[in-house]
Amino acid sequence: MLLNVKQYGDPVLRAVSAPVEHITDDLKNLVENMLETMYATEGIGLAAPQIGLNIRLVVIDIPEDEEEGTEPEMITVNGEQKPMRSIMPLAFINPELEPYGEQYLFTEGCLSVRGIRANVSRPDRVRARLTLLDGSVLELDCGGLLARCLQHECDHLDGFLFVDRVSSAAKITLSKKLKKLAATR
Ligand code: NI
């Protein structure tokens, strides 16, 4: 079932979400619907506040870089090197993130901020502790798009959007567009 993706200006996107305490069948159904919604809108990540629920739940599915000659991207999963794709799609609750490394600029967009893309500076690596829906825990150490996506999605759980993290000059440029978005959501 496709879910309604909340848009910029909706207060649900600005609240701090509560930890998930029980992994229920309802939660698993919700994850299926979130994935379906994410695929239908061609997103690579979706956080529960974006579909109107202030709980610490995220889904992510990052495609393999299909450029010819590229090696499969490897990440550290519970201390072992594994292909990034081997843990996709990823659904997790109550993430703990520790971004580290060099700051770098990358263009981000968001299913809740339609029509806007902007450069955001974030650390290029992340250590993460994620609880999966079978109750197991994944400890990741990664870079690349997954590190970027984890930071973007986990920001949603604390009421932050990527447009909060752009340069002050970009904020001025975006402010008109954002006001318009909030007025027409
Ligand atoms: Ni987003």
mmCIF file with all atom_site columns, C-alpha atoms and ligand atoms in Angstrom:
data_model
loop_
_atom_site.group_PDB
_atom_site.id
_atom_site.type_symbol
_atom_site.label_atom_id
_atom_site.label_alt_id
_atom_site.label_comp_id
_atom_site.label_asym_id
_atom_site.label_entity_id
_atom_site.label_seq_id
_atom_site.pdbx_PDB_ins_code
_atom_site.Cartn_x
_atom_site.Cartn_y
_atom_site.Cartn_z
_atom_site.occupancy
_atom_site.B_iso_or_equiv
_atom_site.pdbx_formal_charge
_atom_site.auth_seq_id
_atom_site.auth_comp_id
_atom_site.auth_asym_id
_atom_site.auth_atom_id
_atom_site.pdbx_PDB_model_num
ATOM   1   C  CA . MET A 1 1   ? 0.000  0.000  0.000   1.00 0.00 ? 1   MET A CA 1
ATOM   2   C  CA . LEU A 1 2   ? 1.331  3.406  -0.942  1.00 0.00 ? 2   LEU A CA 1
ATOM   3   C  CA . LEU A 1 3   ? 1.610  5.821  1.944   1.00 0.00 ? 3   LEU A CA 1
ATOM   4   C  CA . ASN A 1 4   ? 1.182  9.563  1.862   1.00 0.00 ? 4   ASN A CA 1
ATOM   5   C  CA . VAL A 1 5   ? 4.581  11.263 2.126   1.00 0.00 ? 5   VAL A CA 1
ATOM   6   C  CA . LYS A 1 6   ? 4.371  14.313 4.400   1.00 0.00 ? 6   LYS A CA 1
ATOM   7   C  CA . GLN A 1 7   ? 5.689  17.506 2.924   1.00 0.00 ? 7   GLN A CA 1
ATOM   8   C  CA . TYR A 1 8   ? 7.825  20.402 4.116   1.00 0.00 ? 8   TYR A CA 1
ATOM   9   C  CA . GLY A 1 9   ? 5.857  22.537 6.569   1.00 0.00 ? 9   GLY A CA 1
ATOM   10  C  CA . ASP A 1 10  ? 4.147  19.574 8.235   1.00 0.00 ? 10  ASP A CA 1
ATOM   11  C  CA . PRO A 1 11  ? 4.954  19.663 11.983  1.00 0.00 ? 11  PRO A CA 1
ATOM   12  C  CA . VAL A 1 12  ? 5.374  15.848 12.039  1.00 0.00 ? 12  VAL A CA 1
ATOM   13  C  CA . LEU A 1 13  ? 8.688  16.374 10.207  1.00 0.00 ? 13  LEU A CA 1
ATOM   14  C  CA . ARG A 1 14  ? 9.945  18.633 12.993  1.00 0.00 ? 14  ARG A CA 1
ATOM   15  C  CA . ALA A 1 15  ? 9.228  16.515 16.063  1.00 0.00 ? 15  ALA A CA 1
ATOM   16  C  CA . VAL A 1 16  ? 11.755 14.315 17.866  1.00 0.00 ? 16  VAL A CA 1
ATOM   17  C  CA . SER A 1 17  ? 10.644 10.713 17.325  1.00 0.00 ? 17  SER A CA 1
ATOM   18  C  CA . ALA A 1 18  ? 10.264 8.143  20.098  1.00 0.00 ? 18  ALA A CA 1
ATOM   19  C  CA . PRO A 1 19  ? 12.207 4.858  20.256  1.00 0.00 ? 19  PRO A CA 1
ATOM   20  C  CA . VAL A 1 20  ? 10.397 1.748  18.993  1.00 0.00 ? 20  VAL A CA 1
ATOM   21  C  CA . GLU A 1 21  ? 9.857  -0.563 21.973  1.00 0.00 ? 21  GLU A CA 1
ATOM   22  C  CA . HIS A 1 22  ? 8.261  -3.628 20.401  1.00 0.00 ? 22  HIS A CA 1
ATOM   23  C  CA . ILE A 1 23  ? 8.755  -5.240 17.022  1.00 0.00 ? 23  ILE A CA 1
ATOM   24  C  CA . THR A 1 24  ? 5.219  -6.230 16.059  1.00 0.00 ? 24  THR A CA 1
ATOM   25  C  CA . ASP A 1 25  ? 3.539  -7.563 12.908  1.00 0.00 ? 25  ASP A CA 1
ATOM   26  C  CA . ASP A 1 26  ? 2.050  -4.097 12.434  1.00 0.00 ? 26  ASP A CA 1
ATOM   27  C  CA . LEU A 1 27  ? 5.557  -2.662 12.396  1.00 0.00 ? 27  LEU A CA 1
ATOM   28  C  CA . LYS A 1 28  ? 6.652  -5.226 9.799   1.00 0.00 ? 28  LYS A CA 1
ATOM   29  C  CA . ASN A 1 29  ? 3.641  -4.395 7.625   1.00 0.00 ? 29  ASN A CA 1
ATOM   30  C  CA . LEU A 1 30  ? 4.460  -0.742 7.954   1.00 0.00 ? 30  LEU A CA 1
ATOM   31  C  CA . VAL A 1 31  ? 8.009  -1.426 6.754   1.00 0.00 ? 31  VAL A CA 1
ATOM   32  C  CA . GLU A 1 32  ? 6.643  -3.240 3.659   1.00 0.00 ? 32  GLU A CA 1
ATOM   33  C  CA . ASN A 1 33  ? 4.456  -0.223 2.892   1.00 0.00 ? 33  ASN A CA 1
ATOM   34  C  CA . MET A 1 34  ? 7.312  2.202  3.474   1.00 0.00 ? 34  MET A CA 1
ATOM   35  C  CA . LEU A 1 35  ? 9.539  0.264  1.068   1.00 0.00 ? 35  LEU A CA 1
ATOM   36  C  CA . GLU A 1 36  ? 6.777  0.163  -1.548  1.00 0.00 ? 36  GLU A CA 1
ATOM   37  C  CA . THR A 1 37  ? 6.261  3.915  -1.161  1.00 0.00 ? 37  THR A CA 1
ATOM   38  C  CA . MET A 1 38  ? 9.990  4.590  -1.365  1.00 0.00 ? 38  MET A CA 1
ATOM   39  C  CA . TYR A 1 39  ? 10.383 2.519  -4.560  1.00 0.00 ? 39  TYR A CA 1
ATOM   40  C  CA . ALA A 1 40  ? 7.336  4.169  -6.146  1.00 0.00 ? 40  ALA A CA 1
ATOM   41  C  CA . THR A 1 41  ? 8.823  7.610  -5.542  1.00 0.00 ? 41  THR A CA 1
ATOM   42  C  CA . GLU A 1 42  ? 12.351 6.527  -6.546  1.00 0.00 ? 42  GLU A CA 1
ATOM   43  C  CA . GLY A 1 43  ? 13.838 7.373  -3.181  1.00 0.00 ? 43  GLY A CA 1
ATOM   44  C  CA . ILE A 1 44  ? 16.747 5.551  -1.544  1.00 0.00 ? 44  ILE A CA 1
ATOM   45  C  CA . GLY A 1 45  ? 15.644 6.170  2.035   1.00 0.00 ? 45  GLY A CA 1
ATOM   46  C  CA . LEU A 1 46  ? 12.489 6.910  3.993   1.00 0.00 ? 46  LEU A CA 1
ATOM   47  C  CA . ALA A 1 47  ? 12.073 7.668  7.691   1.00 0.00 ? 47  ALA A CA 1
ATOM   48  C  CA . ALA A 1 48  ? 8.838  7.076  9.634   1.00 0.00 ? 48  ALA A CA 1
ATOM   49  C  CA . PRO A 1 49  ? 8.170  10.790 10.340  1.00 0.00 ? 49  PRO A CA 1
ATOM   50  C  CA . GLN A 1 50  ? 7.922  11.247 6.571   1.00 0.00 ? 50  GLN A CA 1
ATOM   51  C  CA . ILE A 1 51  ? 4.827  9.078  6.516   1.00 0.00 ? 51  ILE A CA 1
ATOM   52  C  CA . GLY A 1 52  ? 3.425  10.785 9.591   1.00 0.00 ? 52  GLY A CA 1
ATOM   53  C  CA . LEU A 1 53  ? 4.692  8.594  12.432  1.00 0.00 ? 53  LEU A CA 1
ATOM   54  C  CA . ASN A 1 54  ? 7.111  9.948  15.012  1.00 0.00 ? 54  ASN A CA 1
ATOM   55  C  CA . ILE A 1 55  ? 8.895  6.682  15.716  1.00 0.00 ? 55  ILE A CA 1
ATOM   56  C  CA . ARG A 1 56  ? 12.574 5.832  15.223  1.00 0.00 ? 56  ARG A CA 1
ATOM   57  C  CA . LEU A 1 57  ? 12.183 3.620  12.148  1.00 0.00 ? 57  LEU A CA 1
ATOM   58  C  CA . VAL A 1 58  ? 13.980 3.949  8.793   1.00 0.00 ? 58  VAL A CA 1
ATOM   59  C  CA . VAL A 1 59  ? 14.138 2.034  5.518   1.00 0.00 ? 59  VAL A CA 1
ATOM   60  C  CA . ILE A 1 60  ? 17.003 2.348  3.031   1.00 0.00 ? 60  ILE A CA 1
ATOM   61  C  CA . ASP A 1 61  ? 17.750 0.693  -0.307  1.00 0.00 ? 61  ASP A CA 1
ATOM   62  C  CA . ILE A 1 62  ? 20.852 1.908  -2.105  1.00 0.00 ? 62  ILE A CA 1
ATOM   63  C  CA . PRO A 1 63  ? 21.398 0.524  -5.607  1.00 0.00 ? 63  PRO A CA 1
ATOM   64  C  CA . GLU A 1 64  ? 24.750 -0.813 -6.764  1.00 0.00 ? 64  GLU A CA 1
ATOM   65  C  CA . ASP A 1 65  ? 26.795 1.658  -8.762  1.00 0.00 ? 65  ASP A CA 1
ATOM   66  C  CA . GLU A 1 66  ? 26.218 0.248  -12.236 1.00 0.00 ? 66  GLU A CA 1
ATOM   67  C  CA . GLU A 1 67  ? 29.022 2.082  -13.952 1.00 0.00 ? 67  GLU A CA 1
ATOM   68  C  CA . GLU A 1 68  ? 31.101 -0.373 -15.911 1.00 0.00 ? 68  GLU A CA 1
ATOM   69  C  CA . GLY A 1 69  ? 34.304 -1.551 -14.275 1.00 0.00 ? 69  GLY A CA 1
ATOM   70  C  CA . THR A 1 70  ? 33.229 -0.543 -10.752 1.00 0.00 ? 70  THR A CA 1
ATOM   71  C  CA . GLU A 1 71  ? 33.963 -3.071 -8.040  1.00 0.00 ? 71  GLU A CA 1
ATOM   72  C  CA . PRO A 1 72  ? 31.082 -3.889 -5.680  1.00 0.00 ? 72  PRO A CA 1
ATOM   73  C  CA . GLU A 1 73  ? 31.231 -1.455 -2.778  1.00 0.00 ? 73  GLU A CA 1
ATOM   74  C  CA . MET A 1 74  ? 32.424 -3.094 0.450   1.00 0.00 ? 74  MET A CA 1
ATOM   75  C  CA . ILE A 1 75  ? 31.503 -2.075 3.968   1.00 0.00 ? 75  ILE A CA 1
ATOM   76  C  CA . THR A 1 76  ? 32.231 -3.465 7.428   1.00 0.00 ? 76  THR A CA 1
ATOM   77  C  CA . VAL A 1 77  ? 29.293 -5.402 8.892   1.00 0.00 ? 77  VAL A CA 1
ATOM   78  C  CA . ASN A 1 78  ? 29.743 -6.765 12.422  1.00 0.00 ? 78  ASN A CA 1
ATOM   79  C  CA . GLY A 1 79  ? 33.506 -6.715 11.919  1.00 0.00 ? 79  GLY A CA 1
ATOM   80  C  CA . GLU A 1 80  ? 33.470 -8.453 8.512   1.00 0.00 ? 80  GLU A CA 1
ATOM   81  C  CA . GLN A 1 81  ? 33.929 -6.990 5.038   1.00 0.00 ? 81  GLN A CA 1
ATOM   82  C  CA . LYS A 1 82  ? 30.753 -7.472 3.024   1.00 0.00 ? 82  LYS A CA 1
ATOM   83  C  CA . PRO A 1 83  ? 29.283 -6.035 -0.169  1.00 0.00 ? 83  PRO A CA 1
ATOM   84  C  CA . MET A 1 84  ? 27.096 -3.037 0.655   1.00 0.00 ? 84  MET A CA 1
ATOM   85  C  CA . ARG A 1 85  ? 24.314 -4.585 -1.446  1.00 0.00 ? 85  ARG A CA 1
ATOM   86  C  CA . SER A 1 86  ? 24.230 -7.703 0.751   1.00 0.00 ? 86  SER A CA 1
ATOM   87  C  CA . ILE A 1 87  ? 22.427 -5.811 3.532   1.00 0.00 ? 87  ILE A CA 1
ATOM   88  C  CA . MET A 1 88  ? 19.878 -4.103 1.236   1.00 0.00 ? 88  MET A CA 1
ATOM   89  C  CA . PRO A 1 89  ? 17.042 -3.370 1.588   1.00 0.00 ? 89  PRO A CA 1
ATOM   90  C  CA . LEU A 1 90  ? 17.704 -2.238 5.121   1.00 0.00 ? 90  LEU A CA 1
ATOM   91  C  CA . ALA A 1 91  ? 14.960 -1.626 7.708   1.00 0.00 ? 91  ALA A CA 1
ATOM   92  C  CA . PHE A 1 92  ? 15.997 -0.677 11.216  1.00 0.00 ? 92  PHE A CA 1
ATOM   93  C  CA . ILE A 1 93  ? 14.839 0.884  14.465  1.00 0.00 ? 93  ILE A CA 1
ATOM   94  C  CA . ASN A 1 94  ? 16.509 3.006  17.139  1.00 0.00 ? 94  ASN A CA 1
ATOM   95  C  CA . PRO A 1 95  ? 19.745 3.736  15.249  1.00 0.00 ? 95  PRO A CA 1
ATOM   96  C  CA . GLU A 1 96  ? 22.853 5.040  16.951  1.00 0.00 ? 96  GLU A CA 1
ATOM   97  C  CA . LEU A 1 97  ? 25.162 6.906  14.588  1.00 0.00 ? 97  LEU A CA 1
ATOM   98  C  CA . GLU A 1 98  ? 28.667 8.140  14.960  1.00 0.00 ? 98  GLU A CA 1
ATOM   99  C  CA . PRO A 1 99  ? 29.693 10.138 11.872  1.00 0.00 ? 99  PRO A CA 1
ATOM   100 C  CA . TYR A 1 100 ? 33.434 10.720 11.499  1.00 0.00 ? 100 TYR A CA 1
ATOM   101 C  CA . GLY A 1 101 ? 36.101 11.553 8.931   1.00 0.00 ? 101 GLY A CA 1
ATOM   102 C  CA . GLU A 1 102 ? 36.366 14.440 6.515   1.00 0.00 ? 102 GLU A CA 1
ATOM   103 C  CA . GLN A 1 103 ? 33.508 16.834 5.858   1.00 0.00 ? 103 GLN A CA 1
ATOM   104 C  CA . TYR A 1 104 ? 32.429 16.742 2.240   1.00 0.00 ? 104 TYR A CA 1
ATOM   105 C  CA . LEU A 1 105 ? 29.775 18.369 0.095   1.00 0.00 ? 105 LEU A CA 1
ATOM   106 C  CA . PHE A 1 106 ? 27.189 16.254 -1.681  1.00 0.00 ? 106 PHE A CA 1
ATOM   107 C  CA . THR A 1 107 ? 23.924 17.164 -3.363  1.00 0.00 ? 107 THR A CA 1
ATOM   108 C  CA . GLU A 1 108 ? 20.920 15.911 -1.398  1.00 0.00 ? 108 GLU A CA 1
ATOM   109 C  CA . GLY A 1 109 ? 17.224 15.825 -2.030  1.00 0.00 ? 109 GLY A CA 1
ATOM   110 C  CA . CYS A 1 110 ? 14.317 14.540 0.044   1.00 0.00 ? 110 CYS A CA 1
ATOM   111 C  CA . LEU A 1 111 ? 10.911 13.028 -0.700  1.00 0.00 ? 111 LEU A CA 1
ATOM   112 C  CA . SER A 1 112 ? 9.474  15.509 1.821   1.00 0.00 ? 112 SER A CA 1
ATOM   113 C  CA . VAL A 1 113 ? 11.066 18.572 0.202   1.00 0.00 ? 113 VAL A CA 1
ATOM   114 C  CA . ARG A 1 114 ? 9.851  18.331 -3.388  1.00 0.00 ? 114 ARG A CA 1
ATOM   115 C  CA . GLY A 1 115 ? 11.733 20.036 -6.167  1.00 0.00 ? 115 GLY A CA 1
ATOM   116 C  CA . ILE A 1 116 ? 14.701 21.136 -4.090  1.00 0.00 ? 116 ILE A CA 1
ATOM   117 C  CA . ARG A 1 117 ? 18.223 19.760 -4.178  1.00 0.00 ? 117 ARG A CA 1
ATOM   118 C  CA . ALA A 1 118 ? 21.142 21.365 -2.402  1.00 0.00 ? 118 ALA A CA 1
ATOM   119 C  CA . ASN A 1 119 ? 24.724 20.736 -1.343  1.00 0.00 ? 119 ASN A CA 1
ATOM   120 C  CA . VAL A 1 120 ? 25.111 19.581 2.230   1.00 0.00 ? 120 VAL A CA 1
ATOM   121 C  CA . SER A 1 121 ? 28.391 19.154 4.097   1.00 0.00 ? 121 SER A CA 1
ATOM   122 C  CA . ARG A 1 122 ? 28.614 16.051 6.292   1.00 0.00 ? 122 ARG A CA 1
ATOM   123 C  CA . PRO A 1 123 ? 31.362 13.693 7.518   1.00 0.00 ? 123 PRO A CA 1
ATOM   124 C  CA . ASP A 1 124 ? 32.197 11.074 4.888   1.00 0.00 ? 124 ASP A CA 1
ATOM   125 C  CA . ARG A 1 125 ? 32.102 8.042  7.197   1.00 0.00 ? 125 ARG A CA 1
ATOM   126 C  CA . VAL A 1 126 ? 29.720 6.583  9.743   1.00 0.00 ? 126 VAL A CA 1
ATOM   127 C  CA . ARG A 1 127 ? 29.847 3.979  12.450  1.00 0.00 ? 127 ARG A CA 1
ATOM   128 C  CA . ALA A 1 128 ? 26.295 2.815  13.088  1.00 0.00 ? 128 ALA A CA 1
ATOM   129 C  CA . ARG A 1 129 ? 24.485 0.448  15.414  1.00 0.00 ? 129 ARG A CA 1
ATOM   130 C  CA . LEU A 1 130 ? 21.147 -0.568 13.899  1.00 0.00 ? 130 LEU A CA 1
ATOM   131 C  CA . THR A 1 131 ? 18.506 -2.911 15.298  1.00 0.00 ? 131 THR A CA 1
ATOM   132 C  CA . LEU A 1 132 ? 16.865 -4.965 12.546  1.00 0.00 ? 132 LEU A CA 1
ATOM   133 C  CA . LEU A 1 133 ? 13.300 -6.219 12.575  1.00 0.00 ? 133 LEU A CA 1
ATOM   134 C  CA . ASP A 1 134 ? 14.342 -9.712 13.683  1.00 0.00 ? 134 ASP A CA 1
ATOM   135 C  CA . GLY A 1 135 ? 15.846 -8.110 16.784  1.00 0.00 ? 135 GLY A CA 1
ATOM   136 C  CA . SER A 1 136 ? 19.441 -8.641 15.686  1.00 0.00 ? 136 SER A CA 1
ATOM   137 C  CA . VAL A 1 137 ? 21.939 -5.789 15.729  1.00 0.00 ? 137 VAL A CA 1
ATOM   138 C  CA . LEU A 1 138 ? 24.081 -4.654 12.797  1.00 0.00 ? 138 LEU A CA 1
ATOM   139 C  CA . GLU A 1 139 ? 27.230 -2.752 13.523  1.00 0.00 ? 139 GLU A CA 1
ATOM   140 C  CA . LEU A 1 140 ? 28.334 -0.938 10.393  1.00 0.00 ? 140 LEU A CA 1
ATOM   141 C  CA . ASP A 1 141 ? 31.365 1.051  9.425   1.00 0.00 ? 141 ASP A CA 1
ATOM   142 C  CA . CYS A 1 142 ? 30.854 2.605  6.013   1.00 0.00 ? 142 CYS A CA 1
ATOM   143 C  CA . GLY A 1 143 ? 31.470 5.488  3.676   1.00 0.00 ? 143 GLY A CA 1
ATOM   144 C  CA . GLY A 1 144 ? 29.947 6.399  0.338   1.00 0.00 ? 144 GLY A CA 1
ATOM   145 C  CA . LEU A 1 145 ? 26.276 6.896  -0.310  1.00 0.00 ? 145 LEU A CA 1
ATOM   146 C  CA . LEU A 1 146 ? 25.251 4.681  2.611   1.00 0.00 ? 146 LEU A CA 1
ATOM   147 C  CA . ALA A 1 147 ? 27.104 6.921  5.096   1.00 0.00 ? 147 ALA A CA 1
ATOM   148 C  CA . ARG A 1 148 ? 25.403 9.935  3.547   1.00 0.00 ? 148 ARG A CA 1
ATOM   149 C  CA . CYS A 1 149 ? 21.970 8.326  3.491   1.00 0.00 ? 149 CYS A CA 1
ATOM   150 C  CA . LEU A 1 150 ? 22.207 7.104  7.111   1.00 0.00 ? 150 LEU A CA 1
ATOM   151 C  CA . GLN A 1 151 ? 22.958 10.636 8.286   1.00 0.00 ? 151 GLN A CA 1
ATOM   152 C  CA . HIS A 1 152 ? 20.152 12.157 6.208   1.00 0.00 ? 152 HIS A CA 1
ATOM   153 C  CA . GLU A 1 153 ? 17.545 9.591  7.344   1.00 0.00 ? 153 GLU A CA 1
ATOM   154 C  CA . CYS A 1 154 ? 18.545 9.632  11.011  1.00 0.00 ? 154 CYS A CA 1
ATOM   155 C  CA . ASP A 1 155 ? 18.300 13.435 10.965  1.00 0.00 ? 155 ASP A CA 1
ATOM   156 C  CA . HIS A 1 156 ? 14.578 12.953 10.191  1.00 0.00 ? 156 HIS A CA 1
ATOM   157 C  CA . LEU A 1 157 ? 14.192 11.119 13.529  1.00 0.00 ? 157 LEU A CA 1
ATOM   158 C  CA . ASP A 1 158 ? 15.347 14.248 15.351  1.00 0.00 ? 158 ASP A CA 1
ATOM   159 C  CA . GLY A 1 159 ? 13.229 16.649 13.324  1.00 0.00 ? 159 GLY A CA 1
ATOM   160 C  CA . PHE A 1 160 ? 16.024 17.882 11.046  1.00 0.00 ? 160 PHE A CA 1
ATOM   161 C  CA . LEU A 1 161 ? 15.851 18.226 7.257   1.00 0.00 ? 161 LEU A CA 1
ATOM   162 C  CA . PHE A 1 162 ? 18.749 18.544 4.828   1.00 0.00 ? 162 PHE A CA 1
ATOM   163 C  CA . VAL A 1 163 ? 17.766 22.145 4.067   1.00 0.00 ? 163 VAL A CA 1
ATOM   164 C  CA . ASP A 1 164 ? 18.656 22.999 7.699   1.00 0.00 ? 164 ASP A CA 1
ATOM   165 C  CA . ARG A 1 165 ? 22.220 21.910 7.020   1.00 0.00 ? 165 ARG A CA 1
ATOM   166 C  CA . VAL A 1 166 ? 23.047 23.920 3.884   1.00 0.00 ? 166 VAL A CA 1
ATOM   167 C  CA . SER A 1 167 ? 25.348 26.964 3.952   1.00 0.00 ? 167 SER A CA 1
ATOM   168 C  CA . SER A 1 168 ? 23.877 30.251 5.165   1.00 0.00 ? 168 SER A CA 1
ATOM   169 C  CA . ALA A 1 169 ? 24.123 31.650 1.622   1.00 0.00 ? 169 ALA A CA 1
ATOM   170 C  CA . ALA A 1 170 ? 22.156 28.667 0.282   1.00 0.00 ? 170 ALA A CA 1
ATOM   171 C  CA . LYS A 1 171 ? 19.583 29.119 3.056   1.00 0.00 ? 171 LYS A CA 1
ATOM   172 C  CA . ILE A 1 172 ? 18.879 32.626 1.800   1.00 0.00 ? 172 ILE A CA 1
ATOM   173 C  CA . THR A 1 173 ? 18.529 31.358 -1.782  1.00 0.00 ? 173 THR A CA 1
ATOM   174 C  CA . LEU A 1 174 ? 16.207 28.541 -0.710  1.00 0.00 ? 174 LEU A CA 1
ATOM   175 C  CA . SER A 1 175 ? 14.029 30.487 1.714   1.00 0.00 ? 175 SER A CA 1
ATOM   176 C  CA . LYS A 1 176 ? 11.518 31.701 -0.875  1.00 0.00 ? 176 LYS A CA 1
ATOM   177 C  CA . LYS A 1 177 ? 11.100 28.235 -2.405  1.00 0.00 ? 177 LYS A CA 1
ATOM   178 C  CA . LEU A 1 178 ? 10.682 26.692 1.039   1.00 0.00 ? 178 LEU A CA 1
ATOM   179 C  CA . LYS A 1 179 ? 8.033  29.208 2.063   1.00 0.00 ? 179 LYS A CA 1
ATOM   180 C  CA . LYS A 1 180 ? 6.164  28.398 -1.112  1.00 0.00 ? 180 LYS A CA 1
ATOM   181 C  CA . LEU A 1 181 ? 6.449  24.645 -0.452  1.00 0.00 ? 181 LEU A CA 1
ATOM   182 C  CA . ALA A 1 182 ? 5.120  25.061 3.091   1.00 0.00 ? 182 ALA A CA 1
ATOM   183 C  CA . ALA A 1 183 ? 2.199  27.120 1.795   1.00 0.00 ? 183 ALA A CA 1
ATOM   184 C  CA . THR A 1 184 ? 1.214  24.584 -0.883  1.00 0.00 ? 184 THR A CA 1
ATOM   185 C  CA . ARG A 1 185 ? 1.788  21.253 0.873   1.00 0.00 ? 185 ARG A CA 1
HETATM 186 NI NI . NI  B 2 .   ? 14.697 12.980 3.564   1.00 0.00 ? 1   NI  B NI 1
#
